[in-house]
Amino acid sequence: MHGPHIQHQPIKFNTLAHGLLSLAARVFLTLTRWVHRC
């Protein structure tokens, strides 16, 4: 009966990781644009 709980954790982690990754990509793009503008 541990199946659903174990399967639920990685989904939450993946969502968090995806959010962090997209945020990092956005910051990276903004920084790159700012550097090229100088």
N, CA, C and O of each residue as an XYZ file, in Angstrom:
152
protein
N       0.829     -1.213      0.000
C       0.000      0.000      0.000
C       0.870      1.273      0.000
O       0.369      2.377      0.212
N       2.166      1.097     -0.239
C       3.044      2.262     -0.278
C       3.157      2.821     -1.700
O       3.731      3.891     -1.904
N       2.611      2.098     -2.680
C       2.742      2.493     -4.082
C       2.357      3.939     -4.369
O       3.199      4.709     -4.830
N       1.096      4.335     -4.108
C       0.653      5.686     -4.467
C       1.521      6.768     -3.832
O       1.835      7.769     -4.476
N       1.913      6.573     -2.568
C       2.686      7.602     -1.875
C       4.067      7.744     -2.510
O       4.555      8.857     -2.709
N       4.686      6.623     -2.824
C       6.019      6.647     -3.430
C       5.944      7.254     -4.834
O       6.850      7.977     -5.247
N       4.870      6.963     -5.563
C       4.721      7.504     -6.915
C       4.374      8.996     -6.872
O       4.632      9.722     -7.832
N       3.793      9.448     -5.765
C       3.369     10.842     -5.679
C       4.558     11.769     -5.433
O       4.564     12.912     -5.890
N       5.559     11.277     -4.713
C       6.709     12.112     -4.371
C       7.489     12.610     -5.590
O       7.717     13.815     -5.705
N       7.909     11.719     -6.512
C       8.690     12.170     -7.668
C       7.944     13.200     -8.514
O       8.564     14.094     -9.090
N       6.615     13.079     -8.592
C       5.827     14.031     -9.381
C       5.969     15.424     -8.775
O       6.151     16.409     -9.491
N       5.884     15.492     -7.443
C       6.026     16.767     -6.752
C       7.433     17.318     -6.970
O       7.615     18.511     -7.211
N       8.425     16.432     -6.881
C       9.821     16.834     -7.067
C      10.055     17.312     -8.496
O      10.752     18.303     -8.720
N       9.468     16.603     -9.463
C       9.626     16.982    -10.874
C       9.009     18.353    -11.137
O       9.559     19.156    -11.891
N       7.855     18.614    -10.505
C       7.207     19.913    -10.681
C       8.087     21.013    -10.127
O       8.250     22.064    -10.746
N       8.661     20.763     -8.941
C       9.548     21.743     -8.310
C      10.789     21.961     -9.161
O      11.208     23.097     -9.385
N      11.377     20.860     -9.635
C      12.586     20.949    -10.457
C      12.285     21.697    -11.759
O      13.090     22.509    -12.216
N      11.122     21.416    -12.349
C      10.746     22.073    -13.599
C      10.572     23.578    -13.378
O      10.983     24.389    -14.208
N       9.959     23.936    -12.249
C       9.771     25.349    -11.930
C      11.100     26.057    -11.759
O      11.301     27.157    -12.275
N      12.017     25.415    -11.025
C      13.340     26.000    -10.800
C      14.098     26.117    -12.115
O      14.781     27.110    -12.363
N      13.972     25.090    -12.957
C      14.690     25.085    -14.230
C      14.183     26.214    -15.128
O      14.974     26.914    -15.759
N      12.865     26.384    -15.180
C      12.301     27.426    -16.037
C      12.665     28.806    -15.496
O      12.914     29.735    -16.264
N      12.693     28.933    -14.163
C      13.090     30.202    -13.555
C      14.548     30.508    -13.873
O      14.891     31.638    -14.220
N      15.405     29.496    -13.755
C      16.833     29.673    -14.046
C      17.029     30.047    -15.515
O      17.861     30.895    -15.839
N      16.262     29.413    -16.398
C      16.371     29.707    -17.830
C      15.959     31.153    -18.097
O      16.581     31.844    -18.904
N      14.912     31.602    -17.418
C      14.435     32.970    -17.605
C      15.489     33.973    -17.131
O      15.753     34.976    -17.795
N      16.086     33.686    -15.972
C      17.128     34.565    -15.432
C      18.338     34.573    -16.360
O      18.933     35.619    -16.621
N      18.692     33.383    -16.856
C      19.843     33.274    -17.757
C      19.612     34.076    -19.036
O      20.507     34.776    -19.511
N      18.397     33.968    -19.591
C      18.081     34.707    -20.813
C      18.127     36.206    -20.562
O      18.636     36.966    -21.386
N      17.593     36.629    -19.415
C      17.594     38.052    -19.076
C      19.014     38.563    -18.922
O      19.349     39.640    -19.414
N      19.857     37.783    -18.234
C      21.257     38.177    -18.042
C      21.987     38.241    -19.376
O      22.745     39.176    -19.634
N      21.753     37.238    -20.225
C      22.417     37.205    -21.532
C      22.021     38.425    -22.356
O      22.860     39.052    -23.003
N      20.736     38.752    -22.324
C      20.238     39.900    -23.077
C      20.862     41.184    -22.532
O      21.244     42.070    -23.296
N      20.962     41.274    -21.194
C      21.520     42.460    -20.549
C      23.000     42.617    -20.891
O      23.474     43.726    -21.135
N      23.728     41.490    -20.905
C      25.161     41.525    -21.220
C      25.371     41.946    -22.673
O      26.274     42.729    -22.968
N      24.547     41.433    -23.574
C      24.697     41.774    -24.989
C      24.314     43.231    -25.244
O      24.785     43.841    -26.205
N      23.466     43.783    -24.392
C      23.016     45.158    -24.574
C      24.126     46.144    -24.201
O      24.182     47.242    -24.753
N      25.001     45.770    -23.282
C      26.053     46.673    -22.813
C      27.084     46.948    -23.899
O      28.039     47.690    -23.670
